[in-house]
PDB file of C-alpha atoms and ligand atoms in Angstrom:
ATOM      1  CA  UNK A 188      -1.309  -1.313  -8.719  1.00 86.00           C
ATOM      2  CA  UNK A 189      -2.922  -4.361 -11.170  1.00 87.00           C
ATOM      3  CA  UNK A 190      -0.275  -7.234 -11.403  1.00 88.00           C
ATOM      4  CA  UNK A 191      -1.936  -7.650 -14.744  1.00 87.00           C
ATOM      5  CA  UNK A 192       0.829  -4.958 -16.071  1.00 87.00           C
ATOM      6  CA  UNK A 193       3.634  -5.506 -14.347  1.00 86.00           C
ATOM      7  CA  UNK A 194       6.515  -7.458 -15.226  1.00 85.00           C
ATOM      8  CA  UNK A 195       7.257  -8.719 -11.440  1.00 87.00           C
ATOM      9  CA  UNK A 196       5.243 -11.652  -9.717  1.00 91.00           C
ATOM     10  CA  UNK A 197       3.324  -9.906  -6.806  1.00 93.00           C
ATOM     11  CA  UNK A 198       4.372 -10.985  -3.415  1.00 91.00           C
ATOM     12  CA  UNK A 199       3.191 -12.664  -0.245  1.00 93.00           C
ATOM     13  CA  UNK A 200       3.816 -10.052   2.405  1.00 91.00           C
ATOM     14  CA  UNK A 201       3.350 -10.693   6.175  1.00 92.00           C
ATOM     15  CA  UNK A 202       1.257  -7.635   7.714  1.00 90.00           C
ATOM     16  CA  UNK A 203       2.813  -7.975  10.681  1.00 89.00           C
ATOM     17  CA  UNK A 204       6.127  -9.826   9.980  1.00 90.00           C
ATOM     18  CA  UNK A 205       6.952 -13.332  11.315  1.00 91.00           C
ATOM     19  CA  UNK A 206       9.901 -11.707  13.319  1.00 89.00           C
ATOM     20  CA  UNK A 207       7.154  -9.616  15.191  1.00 87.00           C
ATOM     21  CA  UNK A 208       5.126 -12.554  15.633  1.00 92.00           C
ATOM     22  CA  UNK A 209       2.585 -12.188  12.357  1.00 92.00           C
ATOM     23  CA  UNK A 210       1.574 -15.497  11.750  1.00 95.00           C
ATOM     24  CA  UNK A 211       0.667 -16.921   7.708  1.00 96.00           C
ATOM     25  CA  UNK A 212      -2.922 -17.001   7.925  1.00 95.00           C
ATOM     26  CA  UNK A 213      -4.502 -15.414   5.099  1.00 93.00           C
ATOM     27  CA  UNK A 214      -5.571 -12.699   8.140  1.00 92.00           C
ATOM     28  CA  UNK A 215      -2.415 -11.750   7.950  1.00 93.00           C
ATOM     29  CA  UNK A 216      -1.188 -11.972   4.083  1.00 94.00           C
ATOM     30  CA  UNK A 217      -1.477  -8.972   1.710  1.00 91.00           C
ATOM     31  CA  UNK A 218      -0.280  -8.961  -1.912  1.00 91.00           C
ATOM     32  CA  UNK A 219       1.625  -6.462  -2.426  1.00 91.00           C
ATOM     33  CA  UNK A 220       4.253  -5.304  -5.107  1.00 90.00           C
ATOM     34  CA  UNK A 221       7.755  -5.472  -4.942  1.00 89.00           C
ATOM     35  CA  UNK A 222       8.516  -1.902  -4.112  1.00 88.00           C
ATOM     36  CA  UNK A 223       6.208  -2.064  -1.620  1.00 87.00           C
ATOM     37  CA  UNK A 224       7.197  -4.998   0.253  1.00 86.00           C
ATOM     38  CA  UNK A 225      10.792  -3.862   0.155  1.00 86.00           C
ATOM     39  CA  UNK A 226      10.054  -0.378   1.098  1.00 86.00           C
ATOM     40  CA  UNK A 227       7.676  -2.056   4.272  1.00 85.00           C
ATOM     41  CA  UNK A 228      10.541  -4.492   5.157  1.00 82.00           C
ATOM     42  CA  UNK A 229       9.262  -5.735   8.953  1.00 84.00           C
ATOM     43  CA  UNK A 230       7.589  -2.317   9.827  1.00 83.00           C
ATOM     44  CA  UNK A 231       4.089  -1.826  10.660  1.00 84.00           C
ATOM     45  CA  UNK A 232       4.280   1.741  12.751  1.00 83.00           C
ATOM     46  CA  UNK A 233       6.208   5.299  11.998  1.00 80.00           C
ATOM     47  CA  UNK A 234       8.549   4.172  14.071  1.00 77.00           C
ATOM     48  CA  UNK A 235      10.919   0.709  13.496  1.00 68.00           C
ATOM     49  CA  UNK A 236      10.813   0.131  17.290  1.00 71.00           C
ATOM     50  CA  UNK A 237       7.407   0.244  18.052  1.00 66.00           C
ATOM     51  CA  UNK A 238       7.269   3.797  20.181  1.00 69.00           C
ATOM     52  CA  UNK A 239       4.066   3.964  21.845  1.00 68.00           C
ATOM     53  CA  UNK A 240       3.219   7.149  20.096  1.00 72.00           C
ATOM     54  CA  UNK A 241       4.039   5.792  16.717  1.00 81.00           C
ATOM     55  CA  UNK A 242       1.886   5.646  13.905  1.00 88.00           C
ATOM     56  CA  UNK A 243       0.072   2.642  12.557  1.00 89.00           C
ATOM     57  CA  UNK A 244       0.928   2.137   8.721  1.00 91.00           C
ATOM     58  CA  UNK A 245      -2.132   1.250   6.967  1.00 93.00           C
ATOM     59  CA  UNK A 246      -3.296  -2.265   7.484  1.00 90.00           C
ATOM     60  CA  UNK A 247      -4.981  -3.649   4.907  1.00 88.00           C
ATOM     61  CA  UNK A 248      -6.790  -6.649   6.806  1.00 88.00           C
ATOM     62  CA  UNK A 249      -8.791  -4.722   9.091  1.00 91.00           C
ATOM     63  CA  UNK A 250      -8.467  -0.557   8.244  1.00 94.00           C
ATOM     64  CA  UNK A 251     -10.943   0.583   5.504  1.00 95.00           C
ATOM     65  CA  UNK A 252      -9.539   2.181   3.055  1.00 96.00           C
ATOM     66  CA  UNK A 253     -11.319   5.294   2.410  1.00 96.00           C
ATOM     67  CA  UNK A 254     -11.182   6.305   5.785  1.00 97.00           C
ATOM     68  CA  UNK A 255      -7.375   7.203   4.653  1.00 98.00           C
ATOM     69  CA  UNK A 256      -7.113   7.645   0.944  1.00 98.00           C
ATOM     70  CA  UNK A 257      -8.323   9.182  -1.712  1.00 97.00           C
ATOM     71  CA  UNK A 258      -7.804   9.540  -4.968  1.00 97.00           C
ATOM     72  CA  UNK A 259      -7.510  13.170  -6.738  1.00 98.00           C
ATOM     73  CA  UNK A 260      -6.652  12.245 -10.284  1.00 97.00           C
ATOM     74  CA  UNK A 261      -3.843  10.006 -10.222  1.00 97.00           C
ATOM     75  CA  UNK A 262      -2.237  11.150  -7.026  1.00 98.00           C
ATOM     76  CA  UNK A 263      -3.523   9.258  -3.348  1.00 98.00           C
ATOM     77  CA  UNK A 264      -4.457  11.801  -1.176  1.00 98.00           C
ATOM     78  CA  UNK A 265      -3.855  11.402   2.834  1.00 98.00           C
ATOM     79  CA  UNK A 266      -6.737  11.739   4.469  1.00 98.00           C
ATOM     80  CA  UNK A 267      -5.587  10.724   8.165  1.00 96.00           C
ATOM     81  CA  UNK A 268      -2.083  10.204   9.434  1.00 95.00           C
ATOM     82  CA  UNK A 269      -2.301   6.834   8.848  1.00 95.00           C
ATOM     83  CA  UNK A 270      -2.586   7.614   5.260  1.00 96.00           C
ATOM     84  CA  UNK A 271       0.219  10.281   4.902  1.00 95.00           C
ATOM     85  CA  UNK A 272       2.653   7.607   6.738  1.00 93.00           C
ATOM     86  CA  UNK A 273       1.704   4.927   4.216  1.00 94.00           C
ATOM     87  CA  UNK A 274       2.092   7.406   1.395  1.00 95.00           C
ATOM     88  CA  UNK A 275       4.986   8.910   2.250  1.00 94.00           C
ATOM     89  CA  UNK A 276       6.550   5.549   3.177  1.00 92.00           C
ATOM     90  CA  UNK A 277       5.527   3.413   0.023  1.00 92.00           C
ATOM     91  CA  UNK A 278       6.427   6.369  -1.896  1.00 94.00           C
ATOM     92  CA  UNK A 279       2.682   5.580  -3.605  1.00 95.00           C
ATOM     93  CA  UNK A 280       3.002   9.203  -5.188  1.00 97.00           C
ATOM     94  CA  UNK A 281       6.088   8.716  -7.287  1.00 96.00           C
ATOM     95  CA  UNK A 282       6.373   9.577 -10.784  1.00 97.00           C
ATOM     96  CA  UNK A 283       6.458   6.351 -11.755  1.00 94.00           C
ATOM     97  CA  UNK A 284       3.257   5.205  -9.876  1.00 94.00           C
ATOM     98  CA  UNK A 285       1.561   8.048 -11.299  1.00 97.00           C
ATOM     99  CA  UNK A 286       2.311   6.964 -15.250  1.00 96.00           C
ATOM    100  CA  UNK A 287       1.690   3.440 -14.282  1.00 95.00           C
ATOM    101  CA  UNK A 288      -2.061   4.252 -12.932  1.00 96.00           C
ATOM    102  CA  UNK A 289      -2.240   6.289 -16.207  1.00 97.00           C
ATOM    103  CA  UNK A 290      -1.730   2.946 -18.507  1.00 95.00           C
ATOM    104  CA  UNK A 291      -3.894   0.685 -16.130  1.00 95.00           C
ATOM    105  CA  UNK A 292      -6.741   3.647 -16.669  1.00 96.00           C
ATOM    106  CA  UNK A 293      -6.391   2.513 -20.452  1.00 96.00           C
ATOM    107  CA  UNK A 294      -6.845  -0.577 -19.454  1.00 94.00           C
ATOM    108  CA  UNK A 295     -10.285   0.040 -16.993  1.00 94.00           C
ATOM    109  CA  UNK A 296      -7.815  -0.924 -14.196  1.00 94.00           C
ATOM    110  CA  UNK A 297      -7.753   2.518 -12.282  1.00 96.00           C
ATOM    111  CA  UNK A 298      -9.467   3.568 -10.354  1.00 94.00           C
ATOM    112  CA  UNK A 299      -9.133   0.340  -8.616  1.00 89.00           C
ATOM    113  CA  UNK A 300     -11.989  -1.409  -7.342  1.00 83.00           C
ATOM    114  CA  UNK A 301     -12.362  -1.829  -3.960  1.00 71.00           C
ATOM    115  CA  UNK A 302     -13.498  -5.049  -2.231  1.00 63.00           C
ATOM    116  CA  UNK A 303     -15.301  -4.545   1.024  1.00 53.00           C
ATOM    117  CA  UNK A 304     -13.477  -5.141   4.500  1.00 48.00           C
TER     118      UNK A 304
HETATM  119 ZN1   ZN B 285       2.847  -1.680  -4.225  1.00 55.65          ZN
END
């Protein structure tokens, strides 16, 4: 999402949270939007204690993006694990989501524009 049309002030969220050891260097620092900082909380894998097999949520430091998502229309497509976890977690699909990428397209805001990793 654009912060440009939303009413909240985008946060500073900690990748890997401070209570896991993340530091706050910018290597570390992602804005993100409210819902998705409260629906990450201090996870980072499938699983909130760090099984070995869990899944990695998306990390947007050092993953590339379209390695895991796509876009078909509005909706994000999965296109690894990694990508259905962040989906499904974020809830980046939700009806609201989808009306708010339809606005920003009005706007030349979506598709978003992707810096390089
Ligand atoms: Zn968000």
């Amino acid at each position: 999402m654009h912060q440009s049309l939303q009413g909240a002030t985008f946060h500073i969220e900690h990748v890997i949270p401070r209570v896991r050891g993340g530091t706050s260097e910018l290597s570390n620092l992602a804005l993100a939007c409210p819902s998705c900082n409260l629906h990450k909380a201090d996870r980072v894998t499938s699983d909130p204690d760090h099984a070995p097999a869990a899944i990695a949520l998306f990390q947007p430091r050092t993953d590339v993006w379209s390695d895991h998502f796509e876009w078909d229309d509005y909706q994000l497509v999965a296109k690894s694990d990694v990508g259905r976890l962040t989906i499904q977690l974020f809830r980046l699909n939700h009806e609201r989501r989808i009306k708010i990428r339809q606005a920003e397209q009005m706007f030349g805001l979506f598709p978003p524009q992707l810096s390089s990793n």
